[in-house]
C-alpha atoms as a printed R data frame, in Angstrom:
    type eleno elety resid chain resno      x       y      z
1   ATOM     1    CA   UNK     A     1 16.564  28.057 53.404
2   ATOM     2    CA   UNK     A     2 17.288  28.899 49.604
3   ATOM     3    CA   UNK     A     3 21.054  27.359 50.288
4   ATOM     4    CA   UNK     A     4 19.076  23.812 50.809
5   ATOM     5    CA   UNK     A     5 16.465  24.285 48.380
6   ATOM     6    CA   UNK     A     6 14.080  24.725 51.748
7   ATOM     7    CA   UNK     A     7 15.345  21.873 53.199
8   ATOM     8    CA   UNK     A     8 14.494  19.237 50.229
9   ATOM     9    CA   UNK     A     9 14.388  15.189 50.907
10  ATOM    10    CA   UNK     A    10 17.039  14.918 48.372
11  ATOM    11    CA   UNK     A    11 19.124  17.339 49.928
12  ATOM    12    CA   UNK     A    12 19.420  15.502 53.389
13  ATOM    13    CA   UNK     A    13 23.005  13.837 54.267
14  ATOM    14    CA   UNK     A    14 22.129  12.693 57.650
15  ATOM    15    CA   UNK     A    15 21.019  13.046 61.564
16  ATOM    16    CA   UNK     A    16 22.813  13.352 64.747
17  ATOM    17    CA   UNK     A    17 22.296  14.287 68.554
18  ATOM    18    CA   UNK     A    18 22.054  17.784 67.646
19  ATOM    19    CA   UNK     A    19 19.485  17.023 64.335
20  ATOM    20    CA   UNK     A    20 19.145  16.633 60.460
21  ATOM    21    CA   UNK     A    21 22.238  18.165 58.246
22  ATOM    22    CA   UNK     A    22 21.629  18.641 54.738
23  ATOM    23    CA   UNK     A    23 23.418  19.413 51.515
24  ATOM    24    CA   UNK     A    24 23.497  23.029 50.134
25  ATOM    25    CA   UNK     A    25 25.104  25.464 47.847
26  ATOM    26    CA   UNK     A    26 26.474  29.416 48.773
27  ATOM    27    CA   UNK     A    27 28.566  31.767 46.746
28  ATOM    28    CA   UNK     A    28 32.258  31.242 47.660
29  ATOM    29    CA   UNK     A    29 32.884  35.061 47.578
30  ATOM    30    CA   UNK     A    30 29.732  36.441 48.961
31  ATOM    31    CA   UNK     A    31 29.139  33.577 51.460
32  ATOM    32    CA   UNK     A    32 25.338  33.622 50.180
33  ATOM    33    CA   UNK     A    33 22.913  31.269 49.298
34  ATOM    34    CA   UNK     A    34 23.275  30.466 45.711
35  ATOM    35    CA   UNK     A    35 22.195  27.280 43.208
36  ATOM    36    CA   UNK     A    36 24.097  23.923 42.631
37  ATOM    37    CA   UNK     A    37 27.060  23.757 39.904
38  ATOM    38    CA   UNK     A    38 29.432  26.273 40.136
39  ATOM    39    CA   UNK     A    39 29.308  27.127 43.945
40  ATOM    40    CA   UNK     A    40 30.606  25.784 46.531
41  ATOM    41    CA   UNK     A    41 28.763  23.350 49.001
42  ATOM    42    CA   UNK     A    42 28.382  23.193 52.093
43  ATOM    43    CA   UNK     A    43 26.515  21.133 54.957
44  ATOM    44    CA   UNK     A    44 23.857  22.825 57.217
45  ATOM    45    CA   UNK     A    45 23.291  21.343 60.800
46  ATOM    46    CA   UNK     A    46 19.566  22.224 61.540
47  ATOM    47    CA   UNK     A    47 18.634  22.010 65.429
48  ATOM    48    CA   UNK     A    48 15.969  20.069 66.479
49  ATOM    49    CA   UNK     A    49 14.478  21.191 69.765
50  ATOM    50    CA   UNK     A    50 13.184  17.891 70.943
51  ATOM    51    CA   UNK     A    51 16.531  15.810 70.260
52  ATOM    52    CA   UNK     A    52 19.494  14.887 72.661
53  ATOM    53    CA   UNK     A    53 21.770  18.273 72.296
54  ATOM    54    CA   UNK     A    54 19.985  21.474 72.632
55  ATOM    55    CA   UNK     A    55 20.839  25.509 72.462
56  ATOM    56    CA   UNK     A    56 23.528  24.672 75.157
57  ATOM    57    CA   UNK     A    57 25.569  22.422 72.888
58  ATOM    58    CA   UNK     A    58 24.805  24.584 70.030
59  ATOM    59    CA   UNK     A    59 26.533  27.657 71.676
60  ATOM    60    CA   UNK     A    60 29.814  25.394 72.367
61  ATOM    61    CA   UNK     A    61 29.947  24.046 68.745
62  ATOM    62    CA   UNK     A    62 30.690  27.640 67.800
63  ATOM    63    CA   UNK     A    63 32.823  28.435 70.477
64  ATOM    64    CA   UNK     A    64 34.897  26.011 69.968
65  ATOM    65    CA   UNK     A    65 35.029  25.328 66.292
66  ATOM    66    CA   UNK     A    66 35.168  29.017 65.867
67  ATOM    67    CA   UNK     A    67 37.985  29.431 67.575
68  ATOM    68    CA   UNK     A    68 40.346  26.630 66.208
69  ATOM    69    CA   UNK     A    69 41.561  26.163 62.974
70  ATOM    70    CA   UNK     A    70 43.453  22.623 61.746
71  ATOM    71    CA   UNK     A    71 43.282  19.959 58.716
72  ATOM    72    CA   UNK     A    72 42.029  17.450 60.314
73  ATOM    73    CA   UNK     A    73 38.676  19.861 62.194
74  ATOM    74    CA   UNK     A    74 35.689  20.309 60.181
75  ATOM    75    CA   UNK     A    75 35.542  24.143 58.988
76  ATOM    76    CA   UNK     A    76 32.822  25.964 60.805
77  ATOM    77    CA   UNK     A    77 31.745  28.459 58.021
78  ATOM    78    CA   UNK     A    78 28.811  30.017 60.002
79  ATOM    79    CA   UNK     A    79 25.822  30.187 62.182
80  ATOM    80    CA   UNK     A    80 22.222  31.358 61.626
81  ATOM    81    CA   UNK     A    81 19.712  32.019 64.191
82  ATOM    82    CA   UNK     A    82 16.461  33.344 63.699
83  ATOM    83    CA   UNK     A    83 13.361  32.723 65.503
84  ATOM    84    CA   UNK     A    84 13.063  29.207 66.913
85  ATOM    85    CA   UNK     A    85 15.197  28.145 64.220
86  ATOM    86    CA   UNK     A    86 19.158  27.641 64.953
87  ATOM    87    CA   UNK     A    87 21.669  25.970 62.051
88  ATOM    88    CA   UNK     A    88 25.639  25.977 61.672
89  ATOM    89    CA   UNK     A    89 27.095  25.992 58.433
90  ATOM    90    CA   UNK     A    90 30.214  23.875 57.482
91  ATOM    91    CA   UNK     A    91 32.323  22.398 54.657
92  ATOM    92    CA   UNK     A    92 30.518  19.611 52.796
93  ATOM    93    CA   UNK     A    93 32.721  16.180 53.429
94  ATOM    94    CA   UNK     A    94 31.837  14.793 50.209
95  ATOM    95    CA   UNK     A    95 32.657  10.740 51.436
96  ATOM    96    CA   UNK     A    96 30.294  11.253 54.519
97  ATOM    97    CA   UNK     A    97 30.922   9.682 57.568
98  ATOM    98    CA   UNK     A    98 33.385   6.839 58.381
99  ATOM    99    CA   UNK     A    99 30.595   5.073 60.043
100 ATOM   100    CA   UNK     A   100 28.924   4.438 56.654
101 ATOM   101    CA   UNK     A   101 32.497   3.437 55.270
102 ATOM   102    CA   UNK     A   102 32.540   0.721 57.578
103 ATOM   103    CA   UNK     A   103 28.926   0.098 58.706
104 ATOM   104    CA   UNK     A   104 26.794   0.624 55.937
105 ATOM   105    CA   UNK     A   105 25.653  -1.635 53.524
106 ATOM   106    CA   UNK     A   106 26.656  -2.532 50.134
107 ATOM   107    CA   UNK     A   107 29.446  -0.057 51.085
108 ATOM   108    CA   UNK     A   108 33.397  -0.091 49.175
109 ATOM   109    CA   UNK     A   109 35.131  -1.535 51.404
110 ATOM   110    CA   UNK     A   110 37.963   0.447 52.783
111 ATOM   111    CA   UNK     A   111 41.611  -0.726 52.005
112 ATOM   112    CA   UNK     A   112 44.103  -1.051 54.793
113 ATOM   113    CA   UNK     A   113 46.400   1.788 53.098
114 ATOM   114    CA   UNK     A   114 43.126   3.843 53.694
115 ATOM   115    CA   UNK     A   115 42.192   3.246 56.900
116 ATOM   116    CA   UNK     A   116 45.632   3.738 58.353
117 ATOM   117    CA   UNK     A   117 45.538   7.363 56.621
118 ATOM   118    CA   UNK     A   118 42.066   8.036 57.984
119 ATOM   119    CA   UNK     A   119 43.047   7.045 61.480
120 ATOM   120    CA   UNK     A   120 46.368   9.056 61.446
121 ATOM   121    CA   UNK     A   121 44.494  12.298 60.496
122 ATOM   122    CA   UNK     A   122 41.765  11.470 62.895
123 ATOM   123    CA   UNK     A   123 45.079  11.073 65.771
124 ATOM   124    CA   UNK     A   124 46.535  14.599 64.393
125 ATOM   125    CA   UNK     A   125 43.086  16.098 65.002
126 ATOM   126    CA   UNK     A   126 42.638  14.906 68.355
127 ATOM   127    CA   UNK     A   127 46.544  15.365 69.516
128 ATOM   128    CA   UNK     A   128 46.128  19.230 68.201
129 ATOM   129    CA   UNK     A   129 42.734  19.558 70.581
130 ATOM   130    CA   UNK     A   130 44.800  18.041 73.359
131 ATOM   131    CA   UNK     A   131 48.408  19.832 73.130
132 ATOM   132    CA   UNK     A   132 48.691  22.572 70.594
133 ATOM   133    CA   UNK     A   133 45.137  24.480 70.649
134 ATOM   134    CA   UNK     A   134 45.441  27.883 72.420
135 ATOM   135    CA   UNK     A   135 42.727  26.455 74.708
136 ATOM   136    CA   UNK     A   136 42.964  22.501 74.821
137 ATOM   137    CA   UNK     A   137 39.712  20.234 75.060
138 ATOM   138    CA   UNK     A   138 38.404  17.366 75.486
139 ATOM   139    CA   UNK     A   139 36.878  15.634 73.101
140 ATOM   140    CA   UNK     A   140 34.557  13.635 74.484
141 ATOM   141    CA   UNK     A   141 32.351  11.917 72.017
142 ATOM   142    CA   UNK     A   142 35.281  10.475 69.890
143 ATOM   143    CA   UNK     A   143 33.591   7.813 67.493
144 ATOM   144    CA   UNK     A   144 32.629   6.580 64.149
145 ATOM   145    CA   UNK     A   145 29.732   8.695 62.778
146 ATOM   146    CA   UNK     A   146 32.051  12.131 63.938
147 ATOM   147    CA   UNK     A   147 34.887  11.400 61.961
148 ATOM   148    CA   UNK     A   148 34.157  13.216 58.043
149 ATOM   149    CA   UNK     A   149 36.140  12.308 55.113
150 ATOM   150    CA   UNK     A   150 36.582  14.449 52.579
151 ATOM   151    CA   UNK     A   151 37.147  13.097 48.691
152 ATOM   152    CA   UNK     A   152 40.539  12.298 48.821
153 ATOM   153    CA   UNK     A   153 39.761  10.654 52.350
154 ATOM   154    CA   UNK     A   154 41.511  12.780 54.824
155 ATOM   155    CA   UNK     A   155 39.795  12.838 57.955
156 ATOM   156    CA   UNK     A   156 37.995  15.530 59.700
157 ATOM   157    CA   UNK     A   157 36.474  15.685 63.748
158 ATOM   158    CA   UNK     A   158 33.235  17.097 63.941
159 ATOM   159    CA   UNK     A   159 30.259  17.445 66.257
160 ATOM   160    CA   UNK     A   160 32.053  19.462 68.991
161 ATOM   161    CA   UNK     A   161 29.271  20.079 71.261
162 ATOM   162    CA   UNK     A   162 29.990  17.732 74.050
163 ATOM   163    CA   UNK     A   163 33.735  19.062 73.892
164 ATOM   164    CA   UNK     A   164 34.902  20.127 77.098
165 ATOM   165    CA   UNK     A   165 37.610  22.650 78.220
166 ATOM   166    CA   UNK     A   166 40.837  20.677 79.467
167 ATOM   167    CA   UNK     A   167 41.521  20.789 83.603
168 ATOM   168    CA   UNK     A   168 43.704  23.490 84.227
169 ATOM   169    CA   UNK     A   169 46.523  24.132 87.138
170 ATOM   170    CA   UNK     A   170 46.950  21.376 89.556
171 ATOM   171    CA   UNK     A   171 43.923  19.616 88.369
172 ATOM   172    CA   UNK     A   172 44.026  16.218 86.404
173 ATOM   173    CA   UNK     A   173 40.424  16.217 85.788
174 ATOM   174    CA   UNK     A   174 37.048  17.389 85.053
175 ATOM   175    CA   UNK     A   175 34.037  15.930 86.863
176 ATOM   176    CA   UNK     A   176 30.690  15.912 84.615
177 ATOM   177    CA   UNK     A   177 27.792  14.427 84.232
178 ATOM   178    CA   UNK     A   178 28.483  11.191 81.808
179 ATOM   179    CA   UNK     A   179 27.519  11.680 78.318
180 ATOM   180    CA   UNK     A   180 28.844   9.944 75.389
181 ATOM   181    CA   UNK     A   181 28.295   6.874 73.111
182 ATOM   182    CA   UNK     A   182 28.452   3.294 74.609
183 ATOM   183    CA   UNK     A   183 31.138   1.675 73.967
184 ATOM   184    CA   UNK     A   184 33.270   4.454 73.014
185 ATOM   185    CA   UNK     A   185 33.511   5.401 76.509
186 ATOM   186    CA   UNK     A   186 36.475   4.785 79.003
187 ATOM   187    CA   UNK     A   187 35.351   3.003 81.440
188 ATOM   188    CA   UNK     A   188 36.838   5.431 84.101
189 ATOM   189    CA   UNK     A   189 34.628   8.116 83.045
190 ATOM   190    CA   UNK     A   190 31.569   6.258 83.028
191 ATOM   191    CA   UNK     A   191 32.225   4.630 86.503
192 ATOM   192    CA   UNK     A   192 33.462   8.549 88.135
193 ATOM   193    CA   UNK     A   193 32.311  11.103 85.912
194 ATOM   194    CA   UNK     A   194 36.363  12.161 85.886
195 ATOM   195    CA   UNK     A   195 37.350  13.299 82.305
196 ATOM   196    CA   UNK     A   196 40.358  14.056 80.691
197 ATOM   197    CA   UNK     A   197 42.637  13.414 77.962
198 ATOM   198    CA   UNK     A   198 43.146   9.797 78.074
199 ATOM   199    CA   UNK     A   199 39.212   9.447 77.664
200 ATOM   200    CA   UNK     A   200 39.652  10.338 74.147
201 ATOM   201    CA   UNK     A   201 42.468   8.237 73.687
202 ATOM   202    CA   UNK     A   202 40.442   5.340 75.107
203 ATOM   203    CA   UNK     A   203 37.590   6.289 72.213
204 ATOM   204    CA   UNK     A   204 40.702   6.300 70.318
205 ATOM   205    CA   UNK     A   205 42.012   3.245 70.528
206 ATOM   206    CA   UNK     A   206 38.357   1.541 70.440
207 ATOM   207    CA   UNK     A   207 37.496   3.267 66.414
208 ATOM   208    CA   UNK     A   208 40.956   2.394 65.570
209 ATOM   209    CA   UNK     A   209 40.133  -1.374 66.992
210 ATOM   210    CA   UNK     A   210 36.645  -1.189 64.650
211 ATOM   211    CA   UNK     A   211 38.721   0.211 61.706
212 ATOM   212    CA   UNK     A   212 41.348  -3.005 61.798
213 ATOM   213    CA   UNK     A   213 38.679  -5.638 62.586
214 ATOM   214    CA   UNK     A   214 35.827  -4.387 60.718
215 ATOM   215    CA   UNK     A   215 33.377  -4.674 63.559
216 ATOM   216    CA   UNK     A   216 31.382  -2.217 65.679
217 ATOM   217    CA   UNK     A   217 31.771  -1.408 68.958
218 ATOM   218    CA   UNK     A   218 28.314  -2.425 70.068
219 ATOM   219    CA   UNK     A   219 27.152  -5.292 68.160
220 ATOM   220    CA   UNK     A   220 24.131  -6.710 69.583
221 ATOM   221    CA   UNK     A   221 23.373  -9.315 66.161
222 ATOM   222    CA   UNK     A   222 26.883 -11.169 67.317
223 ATOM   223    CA   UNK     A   223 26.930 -13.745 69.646
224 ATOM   224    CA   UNK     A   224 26.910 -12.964 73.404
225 ATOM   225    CA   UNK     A   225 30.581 -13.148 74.176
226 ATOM   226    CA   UNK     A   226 31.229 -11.096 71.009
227 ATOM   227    CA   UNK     A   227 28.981  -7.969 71.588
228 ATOM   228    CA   UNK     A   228 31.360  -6.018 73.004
229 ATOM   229    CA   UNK     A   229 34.260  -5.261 70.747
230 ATOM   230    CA   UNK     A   230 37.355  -4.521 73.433
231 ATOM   231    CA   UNK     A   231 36.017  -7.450 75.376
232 ATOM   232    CA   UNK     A   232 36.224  -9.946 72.670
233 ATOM   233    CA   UNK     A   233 39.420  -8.408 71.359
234 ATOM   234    CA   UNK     A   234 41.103  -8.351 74.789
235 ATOM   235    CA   UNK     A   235 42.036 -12.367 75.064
236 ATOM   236    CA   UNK     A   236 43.343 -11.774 71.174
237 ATOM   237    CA   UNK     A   237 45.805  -9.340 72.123
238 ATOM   238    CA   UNK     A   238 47.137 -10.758 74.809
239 ATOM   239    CA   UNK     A   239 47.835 -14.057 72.687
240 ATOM   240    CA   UNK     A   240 50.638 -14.924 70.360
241 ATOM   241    CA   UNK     A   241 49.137 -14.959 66.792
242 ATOM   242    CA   UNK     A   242 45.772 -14.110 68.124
243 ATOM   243    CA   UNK     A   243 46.167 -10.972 65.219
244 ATOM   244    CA   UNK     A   244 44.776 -13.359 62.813
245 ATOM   245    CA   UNK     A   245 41.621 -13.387 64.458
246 ATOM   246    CA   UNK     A   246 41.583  -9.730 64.743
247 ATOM   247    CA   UNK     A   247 42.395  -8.490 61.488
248 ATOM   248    CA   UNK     A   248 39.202  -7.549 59.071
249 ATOM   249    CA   UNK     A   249 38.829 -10.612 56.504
250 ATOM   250    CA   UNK     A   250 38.085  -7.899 53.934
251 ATOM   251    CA   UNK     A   251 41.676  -6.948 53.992
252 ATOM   252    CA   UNK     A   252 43.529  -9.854 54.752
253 ATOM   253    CA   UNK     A   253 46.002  -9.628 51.274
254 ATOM   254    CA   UNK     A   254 46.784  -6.371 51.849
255 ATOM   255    CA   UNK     A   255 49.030  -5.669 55.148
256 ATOM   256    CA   UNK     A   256 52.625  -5.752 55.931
257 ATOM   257    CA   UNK     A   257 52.457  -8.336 59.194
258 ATOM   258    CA   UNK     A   258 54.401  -5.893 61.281
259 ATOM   259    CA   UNK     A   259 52.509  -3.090 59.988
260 ATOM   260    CA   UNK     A   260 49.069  -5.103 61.293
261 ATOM   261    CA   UNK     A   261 50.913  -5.965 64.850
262 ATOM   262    CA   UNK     A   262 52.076  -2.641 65.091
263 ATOM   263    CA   UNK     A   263 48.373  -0.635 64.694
264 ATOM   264    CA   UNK     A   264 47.286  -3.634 67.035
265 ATOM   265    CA   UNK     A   265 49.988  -2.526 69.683
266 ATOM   266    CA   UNK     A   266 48.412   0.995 69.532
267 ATOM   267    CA   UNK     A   267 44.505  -0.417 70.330
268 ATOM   268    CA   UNK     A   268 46.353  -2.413 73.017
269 ATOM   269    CA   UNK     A   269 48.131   0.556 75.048
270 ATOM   270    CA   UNK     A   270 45.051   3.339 73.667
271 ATOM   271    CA   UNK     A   271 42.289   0.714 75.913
272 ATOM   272    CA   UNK     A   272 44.618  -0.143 79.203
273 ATOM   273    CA   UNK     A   273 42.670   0.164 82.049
274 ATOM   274    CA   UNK     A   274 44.541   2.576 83.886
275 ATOM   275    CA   UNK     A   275 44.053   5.615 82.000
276 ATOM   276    CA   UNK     A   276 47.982   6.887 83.401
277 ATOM   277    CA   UNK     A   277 49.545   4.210 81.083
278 ATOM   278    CA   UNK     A   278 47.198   5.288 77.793
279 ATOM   279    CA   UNK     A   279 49.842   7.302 75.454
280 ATOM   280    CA   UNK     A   280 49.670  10.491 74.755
281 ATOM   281    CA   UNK     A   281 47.884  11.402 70.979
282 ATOM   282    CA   UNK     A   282 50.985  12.886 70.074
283 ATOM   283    CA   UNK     A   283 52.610   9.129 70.486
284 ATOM   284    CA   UNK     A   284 50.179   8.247 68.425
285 ATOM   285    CA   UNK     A   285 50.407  10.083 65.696
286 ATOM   286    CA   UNK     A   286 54.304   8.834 65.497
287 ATOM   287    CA   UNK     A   287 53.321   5.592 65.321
288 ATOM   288    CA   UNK     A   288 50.897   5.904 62.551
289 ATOM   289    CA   UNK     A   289 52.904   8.142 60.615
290 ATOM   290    CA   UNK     A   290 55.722   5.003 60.667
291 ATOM   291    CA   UNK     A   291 53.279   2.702 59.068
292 ATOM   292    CA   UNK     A   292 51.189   5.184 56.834
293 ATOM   293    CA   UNK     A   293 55.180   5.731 55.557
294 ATOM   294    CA   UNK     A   294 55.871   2.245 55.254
295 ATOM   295    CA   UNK     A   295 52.345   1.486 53.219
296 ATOM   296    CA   UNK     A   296 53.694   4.037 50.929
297 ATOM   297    CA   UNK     A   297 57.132   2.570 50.991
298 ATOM   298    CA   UNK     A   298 56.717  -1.206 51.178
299 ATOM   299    CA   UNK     A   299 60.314  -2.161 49.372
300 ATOM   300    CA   UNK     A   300 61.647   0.129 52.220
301 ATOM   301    CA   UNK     A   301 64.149  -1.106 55.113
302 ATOM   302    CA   UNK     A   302 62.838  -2.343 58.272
303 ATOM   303    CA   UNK     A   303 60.360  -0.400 59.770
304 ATOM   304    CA   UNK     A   304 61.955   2.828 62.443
305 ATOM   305    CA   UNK     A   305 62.659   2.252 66.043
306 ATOM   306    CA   UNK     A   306 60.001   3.857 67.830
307 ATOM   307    CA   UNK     A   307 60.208   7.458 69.778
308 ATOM   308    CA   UNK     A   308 62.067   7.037 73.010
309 ATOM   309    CA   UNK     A   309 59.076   8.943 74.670
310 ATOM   310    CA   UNK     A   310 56.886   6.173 73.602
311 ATOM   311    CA   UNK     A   311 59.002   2.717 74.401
312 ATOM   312    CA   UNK     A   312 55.992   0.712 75.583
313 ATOM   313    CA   UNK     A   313 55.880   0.339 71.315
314 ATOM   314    CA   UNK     A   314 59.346  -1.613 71.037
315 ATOM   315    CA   UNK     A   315 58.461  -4.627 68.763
316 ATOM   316    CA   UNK     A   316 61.094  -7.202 70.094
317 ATOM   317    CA   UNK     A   317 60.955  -8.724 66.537
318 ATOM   318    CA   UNK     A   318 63.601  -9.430 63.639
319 ATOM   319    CA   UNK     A   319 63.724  -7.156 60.593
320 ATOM   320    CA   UNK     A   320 63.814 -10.092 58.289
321 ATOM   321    CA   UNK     A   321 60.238 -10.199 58.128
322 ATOM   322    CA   UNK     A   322 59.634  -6.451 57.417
323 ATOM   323    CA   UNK     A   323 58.021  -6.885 53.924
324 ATOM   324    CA   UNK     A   324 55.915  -9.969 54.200
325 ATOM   325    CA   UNK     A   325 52.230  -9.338 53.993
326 ATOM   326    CA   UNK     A   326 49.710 -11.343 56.478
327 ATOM   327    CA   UNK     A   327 47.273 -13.372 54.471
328 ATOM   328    CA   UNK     A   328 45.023 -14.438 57.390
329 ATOM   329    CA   UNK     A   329 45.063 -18.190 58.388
330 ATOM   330    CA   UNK     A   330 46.636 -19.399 55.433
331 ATOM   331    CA   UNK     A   331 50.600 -19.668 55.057
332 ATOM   332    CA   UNK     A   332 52.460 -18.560 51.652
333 ATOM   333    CA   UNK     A   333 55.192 -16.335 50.461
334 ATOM   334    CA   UNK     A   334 53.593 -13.921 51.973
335 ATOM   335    CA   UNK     A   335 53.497 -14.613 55.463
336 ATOM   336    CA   UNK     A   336 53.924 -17.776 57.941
337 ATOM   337    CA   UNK     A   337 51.179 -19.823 58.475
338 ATOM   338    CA   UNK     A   338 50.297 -20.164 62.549
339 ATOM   339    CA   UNK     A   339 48.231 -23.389 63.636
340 ATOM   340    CA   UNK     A   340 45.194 -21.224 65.079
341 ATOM   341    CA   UNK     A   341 42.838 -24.689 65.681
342 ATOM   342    CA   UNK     A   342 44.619 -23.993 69.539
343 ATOM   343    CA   UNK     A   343 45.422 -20.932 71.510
344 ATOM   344    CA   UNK     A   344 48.801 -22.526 72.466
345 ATOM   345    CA   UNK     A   345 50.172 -22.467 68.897
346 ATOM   346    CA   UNK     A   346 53.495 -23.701 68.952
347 ATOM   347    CA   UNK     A   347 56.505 -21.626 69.045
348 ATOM   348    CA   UNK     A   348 57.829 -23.304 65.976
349 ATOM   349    CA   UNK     A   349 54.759 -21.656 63.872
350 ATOM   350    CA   UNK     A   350 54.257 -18.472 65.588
351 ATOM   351    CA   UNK     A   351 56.115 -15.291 63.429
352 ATOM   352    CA   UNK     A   352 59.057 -13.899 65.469
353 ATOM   353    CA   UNK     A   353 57.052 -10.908 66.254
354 ATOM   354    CA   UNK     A   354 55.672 -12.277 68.443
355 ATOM   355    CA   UNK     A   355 57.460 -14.711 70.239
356 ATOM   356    CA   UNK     A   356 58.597 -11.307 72.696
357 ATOM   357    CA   UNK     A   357 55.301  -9.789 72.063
358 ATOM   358    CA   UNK     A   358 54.469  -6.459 74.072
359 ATOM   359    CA   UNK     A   359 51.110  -7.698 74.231
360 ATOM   360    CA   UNK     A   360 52.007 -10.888 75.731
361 ATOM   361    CA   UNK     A   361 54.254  -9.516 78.202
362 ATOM   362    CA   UNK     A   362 53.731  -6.033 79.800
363 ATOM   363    CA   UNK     A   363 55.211  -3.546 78.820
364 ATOM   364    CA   UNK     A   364 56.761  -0.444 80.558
365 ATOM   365    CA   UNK     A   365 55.243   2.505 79.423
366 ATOM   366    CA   UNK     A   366 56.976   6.402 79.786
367 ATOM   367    CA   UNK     A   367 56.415   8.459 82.844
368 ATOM   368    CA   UNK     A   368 53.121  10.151 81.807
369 ATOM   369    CA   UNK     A   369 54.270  14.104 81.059
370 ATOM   370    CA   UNK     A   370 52.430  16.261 83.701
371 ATOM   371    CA   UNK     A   371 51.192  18.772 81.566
372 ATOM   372    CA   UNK     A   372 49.552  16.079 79.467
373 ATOM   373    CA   UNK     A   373 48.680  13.259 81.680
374 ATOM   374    CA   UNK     A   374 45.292  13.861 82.908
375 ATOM   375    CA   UNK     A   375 46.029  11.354 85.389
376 ATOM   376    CA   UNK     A   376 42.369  10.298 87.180
């Protein structure tokens, strides 16, 4: 109580499914409660009794955070229970939530060199739950409001109490009941109640799709046929050109074009339907780090050939056009312009990339690795 001032208004950061978490201060050494200034800060979850995650969830937040250790995983410092009261103790993420980033009101707008880096820690994090924790889990409520930035905007998963220990021998799945956030949810999981790892890479590839078009998941304010981000996006990423529709106006001046289709490619193959084709996070993560290393390198050559384990990402597309930057619907130096007044755009205006487009056509995707798969 004396970390958080007993709890002040001033203090609060925010409120979940487990309850309110607010700011407070302890003594770096000591690790006990100590004034603002010179200590370090930290966030305490408080549990409400009456809200959506209870003791149960509690218990598996430290279980699980206790027991792993990464960059990109919030630090669980400690736990306090006494009485009726339970609260967990972590590092303070001074930028918040990348909900707010996006979401909020009056908010900076996040650049597209940004949001690549948030999403590739956010892809480390989840591909070090699935393949290199001593225990591997499953996610399970991958989205938004549980990915933390700290100040220099590396991202952090939190909120593990809905994780769930990954299938183990011959199994490919877990059967529980369905929890999780609409539409972050793969559709598999809602229909069967089988999880596994390709559920989070479904989440996956529907808070990268928010992150490059700016909108939310669930959007109930937009038009009918637009309320549902993946199916609204769907018809775009199937078409030539139909990027330019996708990509967040906010950041239109500020992507390499094959940098844009590239991150698209990755919603695309993250949100198939069969959850056997989704890539493994570890895929991901390569093909992140290739454009987080070309936004840092934009007068470098043409962007890598992708990871033979992952050749459902070949681009089919010329290198000439490796440093021109998209600028939306309008043509200049920077980019080609691509009649979008039809979906049949004409071949003669459509950027090579995508005149063999992956998206377009099919690809083949990897045979899934077994001991990854989590084939439904």
């Amino acid at each position: 109580m004396l970390a958080t001032r007993n709890f002040k208004p001033e203090l609060f950061l925010g409120e979940g499914g487990f309850g309110k978490v607010f700011k407070g201060w302890i003594c770096q050494d000591e690790r006990s409660p100590s004034r603002p200034g010179d200590r370090m800060p930290i966030a305490v979850k408080t549990l409400n009794r009456e809200g959506k995650q209870g003791h149960k969830e509690w218990v598996a937040e430290i279980n699980h955070l206790g027991a792993l250790q990464h960059p990109n995983l919030v630090k669980l410092i400690g736990y306090c229970i006494e009485d009726q009261h339970r609260m967990l103790v972590y590092e303070y993420m001074p930028r918040g939530s990348l909900e707010n980033h996006l979401f909020k009101r009056r908010a900076t707008t996040l650049t597209w060199d940004v949001r690549i880096k948030i999403m590739l820690g956010a892809a480390k994090g989840l591909a070090f739950l699935h393949e290199k924790a001593i225990k591997p889990l499953i996610y399970r409520d991958f989205k938004t409001s549980n990915v933390l930035l700290d100040s220099e905007y590396n991202a952090k998963l939190s909120d593990f109490g809905l994780a769930k220990d990954a299938p183990i021998g011959d199994k490919t799945h877990v059967t529980t009941q369905v929890i999780g956030t609409q539409g972050y949810a793969a559709p598999e999981y809602i229909m069967t109640g089988h999880l596994n790892f390709k559920s989070d890479v479904y989440s996956f590839g529907v808070v990268l799709l928010e992150m490059l078009t700016g909108r939310k998941a669930i959007d109930k304010r937009r038009p009918q046929k637009e309320q549902k981000l993946v199916e609204w996006a769907k018809p775009h990423l199937k078409n030539r050109g139909g990027i330019y529709h996708l990509i967040d106006p906010n950041i239109k001046d500020q992507y390499s074009t094959r940098c844009a289709y590239k991150a698209m490619k990755i919603v695309a193959h993250c949100i198939y339907g069969d959850p056997k084709l989704r890539p493994l996070m570890s895929d991901v993560v390569k093909e992140l780090q290739i454009i987080f290393d070309y936004n840092n390198d934009r007068s470098s050559s043409p962007l890598p050939t992708p990871p033979s384990s992952f050749k459902g990402f070949h681009d089919g597309s010329s290198s000439s056009n490796s440093s021109r930057y998209g600028r939306g619907d309008g043509g200049s130096k920077y980019g080609p312009k691509v009649d979008l007044s039809s979906s049949t755009s004409s071949t003669k205006n459509t950027p090579s990339q995508f005149k063999n487009s992956p998206l377009y056509f099919t690809p083949p995707f990897p045979s899934p690795n077994p001991k990854y798969s989590g084939n439904a």
